């Protein structure tokens, strides 16, 4: 007979081993076209067709039955393909008996029992009471979202065992792509399953009717015969006789076996007592076991045993059990006290605290042990902080480390807080979210603990505030003793007699406190609880700025001692650069202090601070200006010139500096004036830029006041130098003019300029050389003022002459013109006016011969002194400054 399909082929089974009645999934090829096509299924030689459920042509689900063979093939037989083959095998394991109270490491499948002898479940689906595929066709899961289906069928379910089962939902979810023909086949399958069920029950009833009727007839006959026997016999009924016989037999048996039965009853009672002891040995041994486990630290075992005993014997009325259970309660109470004592011990780790709290909650300890632990930790942290201060104050006199003692104290204190407060905060968080308690304690004490948490939030907030305030007060007492109140100063003092910390050390402390704040903020502690630390940091930042500026002013005071009077090519010493570098380094050291971290306020937010910083900045400038003034007026004997030198690039026009290595007061004035000019043009402006870069306030005021002081010093020093240099030249004019009883009204014809004018020019040239040697930039300013003084004096002398002869007028005009033309590069409006007034005081030249003679004499004088006058010709255009 030809087959329309290939024989079935089993290629896989899952699982591939198991005990009888294990549910397996068989996979392969050509496993049938439907449930009706499947006519045979054997596993290890056992027929499993009754439990088989055909899922598809490649999948069959069944249960393995009892089999003789331990290992065998899986053979599938179908109408369309005949008997198949298998490439895999199944191993049958021996079942282990597991009682309902026995512990098991695997899940015991509570399958529907199938009685092979009576075949009573013949009409019930053999695999399970909840078939996975009630329609008998292949399930094709749709892609419809679960939420959309729930909205489409509100209150319904796709579970066919549910009371709210929705067939439409089930079909959409499992058979959205199934064809209509397959759905028809599913209906036929459902009808066949229903018929099988109803027919199976009916067949069972039909098969048992004959037996039921036979039993009914027998009972009726016995009943009738007994009634008839009772009415016919005088001795009594048959049952009465039977009862008497049985009683006599019982008495005889009691007489014969009384001793034996007595021993049996005694043995039974003994056995029962032993059984009770054996059965309840857990309770009887529990007090001793609790003691042993407590000594070993096995608190979990104690708690588990206690919970078990409480559930079994907590409400017992048996006196023996009550006695032993009372002993257990006594031991447990002692354990509660022991655990509470360990919980409140300090120091202790967060892990141990949580463990003891969980134990106490499982033991239903009275009160609130977790809150007691929080309070104990709070007191312990405060005690540690005060102990840290007392220890550091005690070691104050013996301190020999480079780090200042107060800085070391702050580092130690913040380290202590950061080591204790995080665990303290985490303990509170665990208390709030309930993770400290076991599930049993959580359920029993949830409502009461919620009330406690709400009531104790404010209490815990006060604890954190107290710790923060203690930290801030201790740090203030060490670093800002003058700002502490009198009462707290006495309490937190002990730092008296120590010099105030320098700016760098204060900056180091500020960085330490900032890191402390960041670490505490990372714990998600509310910002309002940490605000006191921010306020302390702000006060320390302000103090650091003020102290740094004060120390900078003190350092600048000592700069005068470092003046080496070494002049470079621009006429400057190293002092202005030293000053600028000192200020810039000071400001750079404040960069981290002035920078505002997240949540911090600006150092300059308070007007009082702005004013103090502005005044200290002005003081720094004025201190340096005072240093310059002191250097300029220092007596000659106080000036150290052993190291004096001039830049090699400078023209050696003033050799006396090199010859005796000594500085005159005029030379010092010139050097300081040169430094003042550089300060005004560069240094003070650069420092103002640095102030602005560091967000200093009142920079305009600082610049104005500093510039005003500098200009005042510059003007005074300049006037002093002009007085020293111009007065001798001016004073020598009048004696020189009238030397040898010279008379303007009676003099010889001019042949050149007289010696007084030459002497004046030489003196002016000497001033030029002295100034040029120090600073070329000062030459125009100095010579302009010297020329003004000389021209003014010359004009006065000419105006005082009552009359001039022709030769005298020509001589005076020659000398005035020679002086004017020689210093023409350094003439100012005032000096030009003086020369003009001097010439106007002279008689005008009356003839061309006189003018020609004047020009010749002027030319002769200039050519004769051209070498000496070359310095005036090389001078730059005048930069007039008075």
Short mmCIF file of C-alpha atoms in Angstrom, two decimals, residues 195-440:
data_model
loop_
_atom_site.label_atom_id
_atom_site.label_comp_id
_atom_site.label_asym_id
_atom_site.label_seq_id
_atom_site.Cartn_x
_atom_site.Cartn_y
_atom_site.Cartn_z
CA UNK A 195 -18.58 14.92 22.88
CA UNK A 196 -15.76 12.77 24.22
CA UNK A 197 -16.16 14.30 27.64
CA UNK A 198 -19.91 13.86 27.83
CA UNK A 199 -19.77 10.36 26.31
CA UNK A 200 -17.04 9.28 28.74
CA UNK A 201 -19.11 10.27 31.79
CA UNK A 202 -22.25 8.64 30.39
CA UNK A 203 -20.42 5.42 29.52
CA UNK A 204 -19.05 5.23 33.05
CA UNK A 205 -22.58 5.53 34.47
CA UNK A 206 -23.96 2.91 32.08
CA UNK A 207 -21.19 0.44 32.89
CA UNK A 208 -21.84 0.64 36.64
CA UNK A 209 -25.64 0.36 36.63
CA UNK A 210 -25.78 -3.46 36.77
CA UNK A 211 -23.40 -3.66 39.73
CA UNK A 212 -25.38 -1.00 41.55
CA UNK A 213 -28.68 -2.86 41.05
CA UNK A 214 -27.20 -6.21 42.22
CA UNK A 215 -25.91 -4.62 45.42
CA UNK A 216 -29.28 -3.01 46.05
CA UNK A 217 -31.11 -6.36 45.66
CA UNK A 218 -28.73 -8.18 48.03
CA UNK A 219 -29.16 -5.59 50.77
CA UNK A 220 -32.94 -5.73 50.46
CA UNK A 221 -33.00 -9.56 50.73
CA UNK A 222 -30.84 -9.56 53.86
CA UNK A 223 -33.07 -6.95 55.43
CA UNK A 224 -36.26 -8.94 54.71
CA UNK A 225 -34.84 -12.21 56.04
CA UNK A 226 -33.73 -10.64 59.28
CA UNK A 227 -37.17 -9.18 59.86
CA UNK A 228 -38.85 -12.52 59.17
CA UNK A 229 -36.50 -14.37 61.51
CA UNK A 230 -37.27 -12.01 64.33
CA UNK A 231 -41.05 -12.58 64.13
CA UNK A 232 -40.88 -16.37 63.87
CA UNK A 233 -38.31 -17.27 66.52
CA UNK A 234 -39.13 -17.06 70.19
CA UNK A 235 -35.55 -16.99 71.38
CA UNK A 236 -35.16 -13.62 69.79
CA UNK A 237 -33.98 -12.21 66.62
CA UNK A 238 -30.99 -13.52 64.72
CA UNK A 239 -29.10 -10.31 65.32
CA UNK A 240 -29.68 -10.58 69.05
CA UNK A 241 -28.23 -14.07 69.09
CA UNK A 242 -25.33 -12.91 67.05
CA UNK A 243 -24.71 -10.06 69.47
CA UNK A 244 -24.72 -12.39 72.47
CA UNK A 245 -22.30 -14.75 70.80
CA UNK A 246 -20.02 -11.91 69.98
CA UNK A 247 -20.10 -10.55 73.55
CA UNK A 248 -19.24 -13.96 75.02
CA UNK A 249 -16.40 -14.30 72.55
CA UNK A 250 -15.13 -10.86 73.53
CA UNK A 251 -15.21 -11.65 77.27
CA UNK A 252 -13.43 -14.93 76.73
CA UNK A 253 -10.80 -13.19 74.64
CA UNK A 254 -10.34 -10.49 77.29
CA UNK A 255 -9.81 -13.17 79.96
CA UNK A 256 -7.29 -15.02 77.87
CA UNK A 257 -5.35 -11.98 76.60
CA UNK A 258 -5.74 -9.48 79.51
CA UNK A 259 -2.09 -9.72 80.59
CA UNK A 260 -0.86 -9.52 77.04
CA UNK A 261 -3.11 -6.60 76.23
CA UNK A 262 -1.99 -4.80 79.43
CA UNK A 263 1.61 -5.07 78.43
CA UNK A 264 0.65 -3.91 74.98
CA UNK A 265 -1.15 -0.83 76.39
CA UNK A 266 1.88 0.00 78.56
CA UNK A 267 4.17 -0.36 75.60
CA UNK A 268 1.84 1.78 73.54
CA UNK A 269 1.80 4.52 76.18
CA UNK A 270 5.59 4.39 76.43
CA UNK A 271 5.84 4.48 72.69
CA UNK A 272 3.46 7.43 72.57
CA UNK A 273 5.52 9.31 75.16
CA UNK A 274 8.66 8.68 73.17
CA UNK A 275 6.89 9.79 70.04
CA UNK A 276 5.85 13.02 71.78
CA UNK A 277 9.39 13.63 72.93
CA UNK A 278 10.71 12.87 69.50
CA UNK A 279 8.03 14.91 67.78
CA UNK A 280 8.42 17.99 70.00
CA UNK A 281 12.14 17.72 70.78
CA UNK A 282 12.55 21.03 68.89
CA UNK A 283 10.69 22.87 71.66
CA UNK A 284 12.29 20.96 74.52
CA UNK A 285 15.82 21.57 73.21
CA UNK A 286 15.16 25.14 72.09
CA UNK A 287 16.29 27.02 75.29
CA UNK A 288 19.65 25.25 75.24
CA UNK A 289 20.02 25.73 71.50
CA UNK A 290 19.28 29.44 71.88
CA UNK A 291 22.06 29.81 74.46
CA UNK A 292 24.55 27.98 72.25
CA UNK A 293 23.69 29.94 69.12
CA UNK A 294 23.88 33.26 70.99
CA UNK A 295 27.36 32.38 72.18
CA UNK A 296 28.37 31.51 68.60
CA UNK A 297 26.74 34.69 67.25
CA UNK A 298 24.26 32.80 65.05
CA UNK A 299 21.45 35.25 65.69
CA UNK A 300 19.66 34.38 62.43
CA UNK A 301 19.28 30.77 63.57
CA UNK A 302 17.93 31.92 66.94
CA UNK A 303 15.38 34.21 65.31
CA UNK A 304 14.21 31.53 62.85
CA UNK A 305 13.81 28.98 65.67
CA UNK A 306 11.95 31.53 67.77
CA UNK A 307 9.54 32.40 64.97
CA UNK A 308 8.89 28.71 64.35
CA UNK A 309 8.28 28.03 68.06
CA UNK A 310 6.05 31.08 68.32
CA UNK A 311 3.88 29.99 65.41
CA UNK A 312 3.59 26.41 66.77
CA UNK A 313 3.34 26.96 70.53
CA UNK A 314 2.61 30.64 71.03
CA UNK A 315 -1.07 30.01 71.84
CA UNK A 316 -0.81 26.45 73.22
CA UNK A 317 -2.83 25.38 76.24
CA UNK A 318 -0.63 22.39 77.09
CA UNK A 319 1.10 23.12 80.37
CA UNK A 320 4.37 21.39 79.46
CA UNK A 321 4.56 23.34 76.22
CA UNK A 322 3.66 26.59 77.99
CA UNK A 323 6.43 26.03 80.53
CA UNK A 324 9.11 25.48 77.89
CA UNK A 325 7.83 28.29 75.71
CA UNK A 326 8.04 30.67 78.71
CA UNK A 327 11.68 29.66 79.09
CA UNK A 328 12.23 30.43 75.42
CA UNK A 329 10.69 33.90 75.88
CA UNK A 330 13.08 34.54 78.80
CA UNK A 331 16.07 33.69 76.62
CA UNK A 332 14.76 35.85 73.80
CA UNK A 333 14.28 38.82 76.13
CA UNK A 334 17.90 38.49 77.25
CA UNK A 335 18.90 38.37 73.57
CA UNK A 336 16.95 41.58 72.89
CA UNK A 337 18.86 43.34 75.68
CA UNK A 338 22.17 42.01 74.38
CA UNK A 339 21.46 43.13 70.81
CA UNK A 340 20.33 46.57 71.96
CA UNK A 341 23.51 46.95 73.98
CA UNK A 342 25.61 45.98 70.97
CA UNK A 343 23.60 48.33 68.77
CA UNK A 344 24.27 51.32 71.01
CA UNK A 345 27.98 50.53 71.34
CA UNK A 346 30.35 53.01 69.69
CA UNK A 347 32.21 52.90 67.47
CA UNK A 348 30.43 50.45 65.19
CA UNK A 349 30.09 49.96 61.45
CA UNK A 350 26.99 50.73 59.44
CA UNK A 351 26.75 47.06 58.47
CA UNK A 352 26.65 45.95 62.11
CA UNK A 353 24.11 48.65 62.99
CA UNK A 354 21.76 47.53 60.22
CA UNK A 355 22.23 43.90 61.20
CA UNK A 356 21.38 44.49 64.88
CA UNK A 357 18.40 46.68 64.00
CA UNK A 358 17.05 43.96 61.70
CA UNK A 359 17.50 41.37 64.44
CA UNK A 360 15.68 43.52 66.97
CA UNK A 361 12.84 44.23 64.54
CA UNK A 362 12.49 40.50 63.83
CA UNK A 363 12.38 39.88 67.59
CA UNK A 364 9.70 42.58 67.95
CA UNK A 365 11.78 44.54 70.44
CA UNK A 366 9.82 47.24 72.30
CA UNK A 367 10.37 50.89 71.39
CA UNK A 368 12.30 52.01 68.34
CA UNK A 369 15.86 50.57 68.39
CA UNK A 370 16.73 52.19 65.04
CA UNK A 371 15.97 55.66 66.37
CA UNK A 372 17.89 54.89 69.57
CA UNK A 373 20.87 53.95 67.39
CA UNK A 374 20.57 57.22 65.42
CA UNK A 375 20.55 59.21 68.67
CA UNK A 376 23.57 57.32 70.00
CA UNK A 377 25.51 57.93 66.78
CA UNK A 378 24.68 61.63 66.92
CA UNK A 379 26.01 61.95 70.46
CA UNK A 380 29.10 59.92 69.50
CA UNK A 381 29.93 62.21 66.54
CA UNK A 382 29.64 65.33 68.72
CA UNK A 383 31.80 63.69 71.37
CA UNK A 384 34.46 62.83 68.77
CA UNK A 385 34.49 66.41 67.43
CA UNK A 386 34.97 67.98 70.85
CA UNK A 387 37.55 65.34 71.71
CA UNK A 388 39.44 66.23 68.53
CA UNK A 389 39.59 69.90 69.58
CA UNK A 390 40.66 69.09 73.13
CA UNK A 391 43.40 66.76 71.89
CA UNK A 392 44.77 69.33 69.45
CA UNK A 393 44.73 72.13 72.05
CA UNK A 394 46.51 69.82 74.49
CA UNK A 395 49.28 69.17 71.94
CA UNK A 396 49.59 72.85 71.02
CA UNK A 397 52.80 73.59 72.94
CA UNK A 398 54.63 70.49 71.73
CA UNK A 399 53.73 71.02 68.06
CA UNK A 400 56.81 70.89 65.78
CA UNK A 401 55.43 70.12 62.31
CA UNK A 402 55.68 72.45 59.32
CA UNK A 403 51.91 72.51 58.94
CA UNK A 404 50.42 75.05 61.37
CA UNK A 405 48.69 73.41 64.29
CA UNK A 406 45.31 75.00 63.53
CA UNK A 407 45.45 73.86 59.91
CA UNK A 408 46.21 70.31 61.04
CA UNK A 409 43.27 70.54 63.45
CA UNK A 410 40.84 71.57 60.68
CA UNK A 411 42.08 68.76 58.45
CA UNK A 412 41.68 66.23 61.25
CA UNK A 413 38.24 67.56 62.18
CA UNK A 414 36.88 67.52 58.61
CA UNK A 415 38.32 64.05 58.05
CA UNK A 416 36.54 62.88 61.20
CA UNK A 417 33.22 64.37 60.05
CA UNK A 418 33.55 62.84 56.58
CA UNK A 419 34.30 59.44 58.10
CA UNK A 420 31.28 59.48 60.44
CA UNK A 421 28.53 61.62 58.91
CA UNK A 422 27.99 59.62 55.65
CA UNK A 423 27.16 56.45 57.59
CA UNK A 424 25.01 58.48 59.94
CA UNK A 425 23.08 59.93 56.98
CA UNK A 426 22.77 56.52 55.27
CA UNK A 427 21.43 55.05 58.52
CA UNK A 428 18.70 57.71 58.53
CA UNK A 429 17.86 57.07 54.85
CA UNK A 430 17.58 53.35 55.57
CA UNK A 431 15.36 54.17 58.53
CA UNK A 432 13.09 56.28 56.33
CA UNK A 433 12.74 53.85 53.43
CA UNK A 434 12.34 50.81 55.70
CA UNK A 435 15.34 48.86 54.41
CA UNK A 436 16.52 48.37 58.00
CA UNK A 437 13.65 46.02 58.70
CA UNK A 438 12.81 42.55 57.43
CA UNK A 439 9.66 41.90 55.41
CA UNK A 440 7.84 40.50 58.44
#
